[in-house]
Coordinates of C-alpha atoms in Angstrom, one line a residue:
X1 CA -8.1 15.4 -21.0
X2 CA -7.2 15.0 -17.3
X3 CA -7.9 11.7 -15.6
X4 CA -11.0 11.6 -13.4
X5 CA -10.4 12.4 -9.7
X6 CA -12.4 11.2 -6.8
X7 CA -12.4 12.3 -3.1
X8 CA -14.4 11.6 0.0
X9 CA -14.4 12.7 3.6
X10 CA -13.5 10.3 6.5
X11 CA -13.5 10.6 10.3
X12 CA -10.6 8.8 12.0
X13 CA -11.9 6.4 14.6
X14 CA -10.4 4.5 17.5
X15 CA -9.7 1.2 15.7
X16 CA -7.6 3.0 13.0
X17 CA -5.0 4.4 15.5
X18 CA -2.2 3.2 17.7
X19 CA -1.8 3.9 21.4
X20 CA -0.5 7.4 20.6
X21 CA -3.9 8.1 19.0
X22 CA -2.3 8.6 15.5
X23 CA -3.5 6.8 12.4
X24 CA -1.4 3.8 11.7
X25 CA 0.5 3.3 8.5
X26 CA -1.6 0.1 7.7
X27 CA -4.8 2.1 8.1
X28 CA -3.4 4.9 5.9
X29 CA -3.0 2.2 3.2
X30 CA -6.5 1.0 3.8
X31 CA -7.9 4.5 3.3
X32 CA -6.0 4.8 0.0
X33 CA -7.4 1.5 -1.2
X34 CA -10.9 2.4 0.1
X35 CA -11.0 5.7 -1.9
X36 CA -9.9 3.9 -5.0
X37 CA -12.6 1.2 -4.5
X38 CA -15.2 3.8 -3.9
X39 CA -14.1 5.5 -7.2
X40 CA -14.5 2.2 -8.9
X41 CA -18.1 1.9 -7.5
X42 CA -18.9 5.5 -8.7
X43 CA -17.7 4.5 -12.2
X44 CA -19.7 1.3 -12.2
X45 CA -16.5 -0.7 -12.1
X46 CA -17.8 -3.2 -9.6
X47 CA -15.8 -6.1 -8.2
X48 CA -18.0 -8.5 -10.1
X49 CA -17.5 -6.7 -13.4
X50 CA -13.7 -6.7 -13.0
X51 CA -13.8 -10.4 -12.1
X52 CA -15.9 -11.0 -15.3
X53 CA -12.8 -9.8 -17.2
X54 CA -10.9 -12.7 -15.6
X55 CA -8.6 -10.5 -13.6
X56 CA -8.1 -8.6 -10.3
X57 CA -6.1 -5.5 -9.4
X58 CA -2.9 -6.1 -7.5
X59 CA -0.4 -3.4 -6.3
X60 CA 3.3 -4.0 -6.9
X61 CA 4.8 -0.9 -5.4
X62 CA 4.0 2.1 -3.3
X63 CA 5.9 5.3 -2.5
X64 CA 4.3 7.2 0.4
X65 CA 5.4 10.6 1.8
X66 CA 3.9 11.7 5.2
X67 CA 3.9 15.2 6.6
X68 CA 1.7 14.4 9.6
X69 CA -0.6 11.5 10.6
X70 CA -4.1 12.5 11.8
X71 CA -5.5 11.5 15.2
X72 CA -8.7 10.0 16.6
X73 CA -11.7 12.2 15.7
X74 CA -9.9 14.2 13.0
X75 CA -11.9 14.9 9.8
X76 CA -9.9 14.2 6.7
X77 CA -10.4 14.1 3.0
X78 CA -8.9 11.3 0.9
X79 CA -8.4 11.8 -2.8
X80 CA -7.2 9.6 -5.7
X81 CA -6.6 9.7 -9.4
X82 CA -5.8 6.8 -11.8
X83 CA -3.4 9.1 -13.6
X84 CA -1.9 7.0 -16.4
X85 CA -1.3 3.5 -17.7
X86 CA 0.2 1.3 -20.4
X87 CA -0.4 -2.3 -21.5
X88 CA 0.6 -3.9 -18.2
X89 CA 0.9 -1.2 -15.5
X90 CA -1.3 1.5 -14.1
X91 CA -0.1 4.5 -12.1
X92 CA -2.4 5.8 -9.4
X93 CA -1.9 8.8 -7.0
X94 CA -3.4 9.4 -3.5
X95 CA -3.7 12.4 -1.2
X96 CA -4.7 12.8 2.4
X97 CA -5.8 16.3 3.6
X98 CA -6.8 17.7 7.0
X99 CA -10.1 19.6 7.6
X100 CA -8.3 22.9 6.6
X101 CA -7.2 21.4 3.3
X102 CA -3.5 21.0 4.2
X103 CA -1.8 17.9 2.8
X104 CA -1.0 15.3 5.4
X105 CA 0.2 12.5 3.1
X106 CA 0.8 11.8 -0.6
X107 CA 1.1 8.3 -2.2
X108 CA 1.9 6.8 -5.5
X109 CA 1.2 3.2 -6.5
X110 CA 1.9 0.9 -9.4
X111 CA -0.9 -1.6 -10.1
X112 CA -1.2 -4.6 -12.4
X113 CA -4.1 -6.9 -13.3
X114 CA -3.5 -10.5 -12.3
X115 CA -5.1 -13.4 -14.1
X116 CA -7.3 -15.6 -11.9
X117 CA -6.6 -18.5 -14.2
X118 CA -2.8 -18.6 -13.8
X119 CA -2.0 -16.0 -11.1
X120 CA 0.3 -14.1 -13.5
X121 CA 0.3 -10.5 -14.7
X122 CA -2.2 -10.0 -17.5
X123 CA -2.8 -7.3 -20.1
X124 CA -5.1 -4.6 -18.5
X125 CA -8.5 -4.9 -20.2
X126 CA -9.6 -1.8 -22.0
X127 CA -13.1 -2.2 -20.5
X128 CA -11.8 -1.5 -17.0
X129 CA -9.5 1.4 -17.9
X130 CA -11.8 3.5 -20.1
X131 CA -14.0 5.0 -17.3
X132 CA -11.0 6.5 -15.5
X133 CA -10.1 8.7 -18.5
X134 CA -6.4 7.9 -17.7
X135 CA -3.7 9.0 -20.1
X136 CA -2.1 6.1 -22.0
X137 CA 1.7 6.3 -21.9
X138 CA 4.5 4.2 -23.1
X139 CA 6.5 5.0 -19.9
X140 CA 5.0 5.5 -16.5
X141 CA 6.7 7.3 -13.6
X142 CA 9.3 5.2 -11.9
X143 CA 8.8 4.9 -8.2
X144 CA 11.9 4.7 -6.0
X145 CA 12.8 1.2 -5.0
X146 CA 13.4 0.2 -1.3
X147 CA 17.0 -0.3 -0.3
X148 CA 18.3 -3.9 -0.4
X149 CA 18.5 -5.3 3.1
X150 CA 22.1 -5.3 4.4
X151 CA 22.7 -8.7 5.9
X152 CA 25.7 -7.4 7.7
X153 CA 23.5 -5.4 10.0
X154 CA 22.0 -6.9 13.2
X155 CA 18.4 -7.9 12.5
X156 CA 15.2 -8.7 14.4
X157 CA 13.1 -11.6 13.2
X158 CA 9.5 -12.2 14.0
X159 CA 7.4 -15.2 12.7
X160 CA 3.7 -14.9 11.6
X161 CA 1.2 -17.5 10.4
X162 CA -1.2 -16.1 7.8
X163 CA -4.7 -16.3 9.2
X164 CA -8.0 -16.6 7.3
X165 CA -8.8 -13.0 8.2
X166 CA -5.5 -11.8 6.7
X167 CA -6.8 -12.8 3.2
X168 CA -8.5 -10.5 0.7
X169 CA -10.9 -11.3 -2.1
X170 CA -8.0 -11.9 -4.5
X171 CA -7.0 -14.9 -2.4
X172 CA -3.8 -13.4 -0.9
X173 CA -2.7 -11.3 2.1
X174 CA -4.3 -7.9 2.3
X175 CA -1.5 -5.4 1.7
X176 CA -2.1 -3.5 4.9
X177 CA -1.1 -6.6 7.0
X178 CA 2.4 -6.4 5.6
X179 CA 2.8 -3.0 7.2
X180 CA 1.6 -4.4 10.5
X181 CA 4.1 -7.3 10.3
X182 CA 7.0 -5.0 9.3
X183 CA 6.5 -2.3 11.9
X184 CA 5.6 -4.8 14.7
X185 CA 9.2 -6.1 14.5
X186 CA 10.3 -2.7 15.9
X187 CA 10.3 -1.9 19.6
X188 CA 7.2 -0.3 21.0
X189 CA 9.1 2.6 22.5
X190 CA 10.6 3.4 19.0
X191 CA 7.1 3.4 17.4
X192 CA 5.7 5.7 20.1
X193 CA 8.6 8.2 19.7
X194 CA 9.0 8.2 15.9
X195 CA 6.7 8.9 12.9
X196 CA 7.2 7.5 9.4
X197 CA 7.9 10.2 6.9
X198 CA 8.8 8.2 3.8
X199 CA 7.9 4.7 2.8
X200 CA 9.2 2.8 -0.2
X201 CA 7.7 -0.7 -0.5
X202 CA 7.7 -3.3 -3.3
X203 CA 5.6 -6.5 -3.3
X204 CA 7.5 -9.3 -4.9
X205 CA 5.6 -12.5 -4.4
X206 CA 2.2 -13.6 -3.1
X207 CA 1.6 -14.9 0.4
X208 CA -1.5 -17.0 1.0
X209 CA -3.6 -18.5 3.7
X210 CA -1.7 -20.8 6.1
X211 CA 1.8 -19.7 4.9
X212 CA 4.5 -19.1 7.6
X213 CA 6.4 -15.9 7.1
X214 CA 9.2 -14.1 8.8
X215 CA 9.3 -10.3 9.3
X216 CA 12.9 -9.0 9.4
X217 CA 14.0 -5.5 10.3
X218 CA 17.4 -3.8 10.3
X219 CA 18.4 -0.3 11.3
X220 CA 20.6 1.0 8.5
X221 CA 20.9 4.5 10.1
X222 CA 19.4 6.3 13.1
X223 CA 16.4 7.4 11.0
X224 CA 16.1 4.5 8.5
X225 CA 14.8 0.9 8.8
X226 CA 15.0 -1.8 6.2
X227 CA 12.2 -4.4 6.2
X228 CA 11.8 -7.8 4.5
X229 CA 8.9 -10.3 4.7
X230 CA 10.0 -13.7 3.6
X231 CA 8.3 -16.9 2.8
X232 CA 11.1 -19.4 3.4
X233 CA 13.9 -18.1 1.3
X234 CA 11.6 -16.3 -1.1
X235 CA 11.2 -12.5 -0.5
X236 CA 7.5 -11.5 -0.5
X237 CA 8.0 -7.8 0.4
X238 CA 10.8 -5.3 0.7
X239 CA 10.5 -1.9 2.2
X240 CA 12.6 1.1 3.5
X241 CA 11.0 3.5 6.0
X242 CA 12.5 6.8 7.0
X243 CA 11.5 8.2 10.5
X244 CA 11.6 11.4 12.4
X245 CA 10.9 12.3 16.1
X246 CA 7.1 12.5 16.7

């Protein structure tokens, strides 16, 4: 039996775009998370119910491929499917379509459940997987890892202090903010002239309220940037982004 799919329409609004009027990468992630949250609600998997199991969902990795980013006022459809899982990991897919049904972006994510008691990965409770009708598998698809940052390349470093409004209901930084920190280290002219086409990102360690982090970016090729967000000497996030002329 195929896993349950869920989709919903969305109108891109002004606070979701950059100064070129295109949807930002951070907001694309927010739309992917929103559609999965709305699927949870439709399946009666409320936040309170999931918390009653002593865990919360946490993403460890995304791979996102972008054909075109929509603009202010565009009507889009966001779709998701919790495709498969095993004891500790769940594989979820995402799609973004324009009003004509053409695919704008495709994403894959690996999710785990984190214990609120010890902040460690926990076995995924059967009660929160059953409604998805996901396929249980021993091996899940392996997402491509980001490139290791090359310390021999010249880097740009920008510091950030984690604000109260950066925190989600799991008590750590909302994933979308990492994308803002990473891309903000690039020059504005570069961001205006380039569009991301492929994003590989891995979340290594939690960042919490009040932490001081450094966003590092290095250009490995004319079309590829390497990103790291660090908490002291600890790597919180690594990512590789491929770009093309907008």
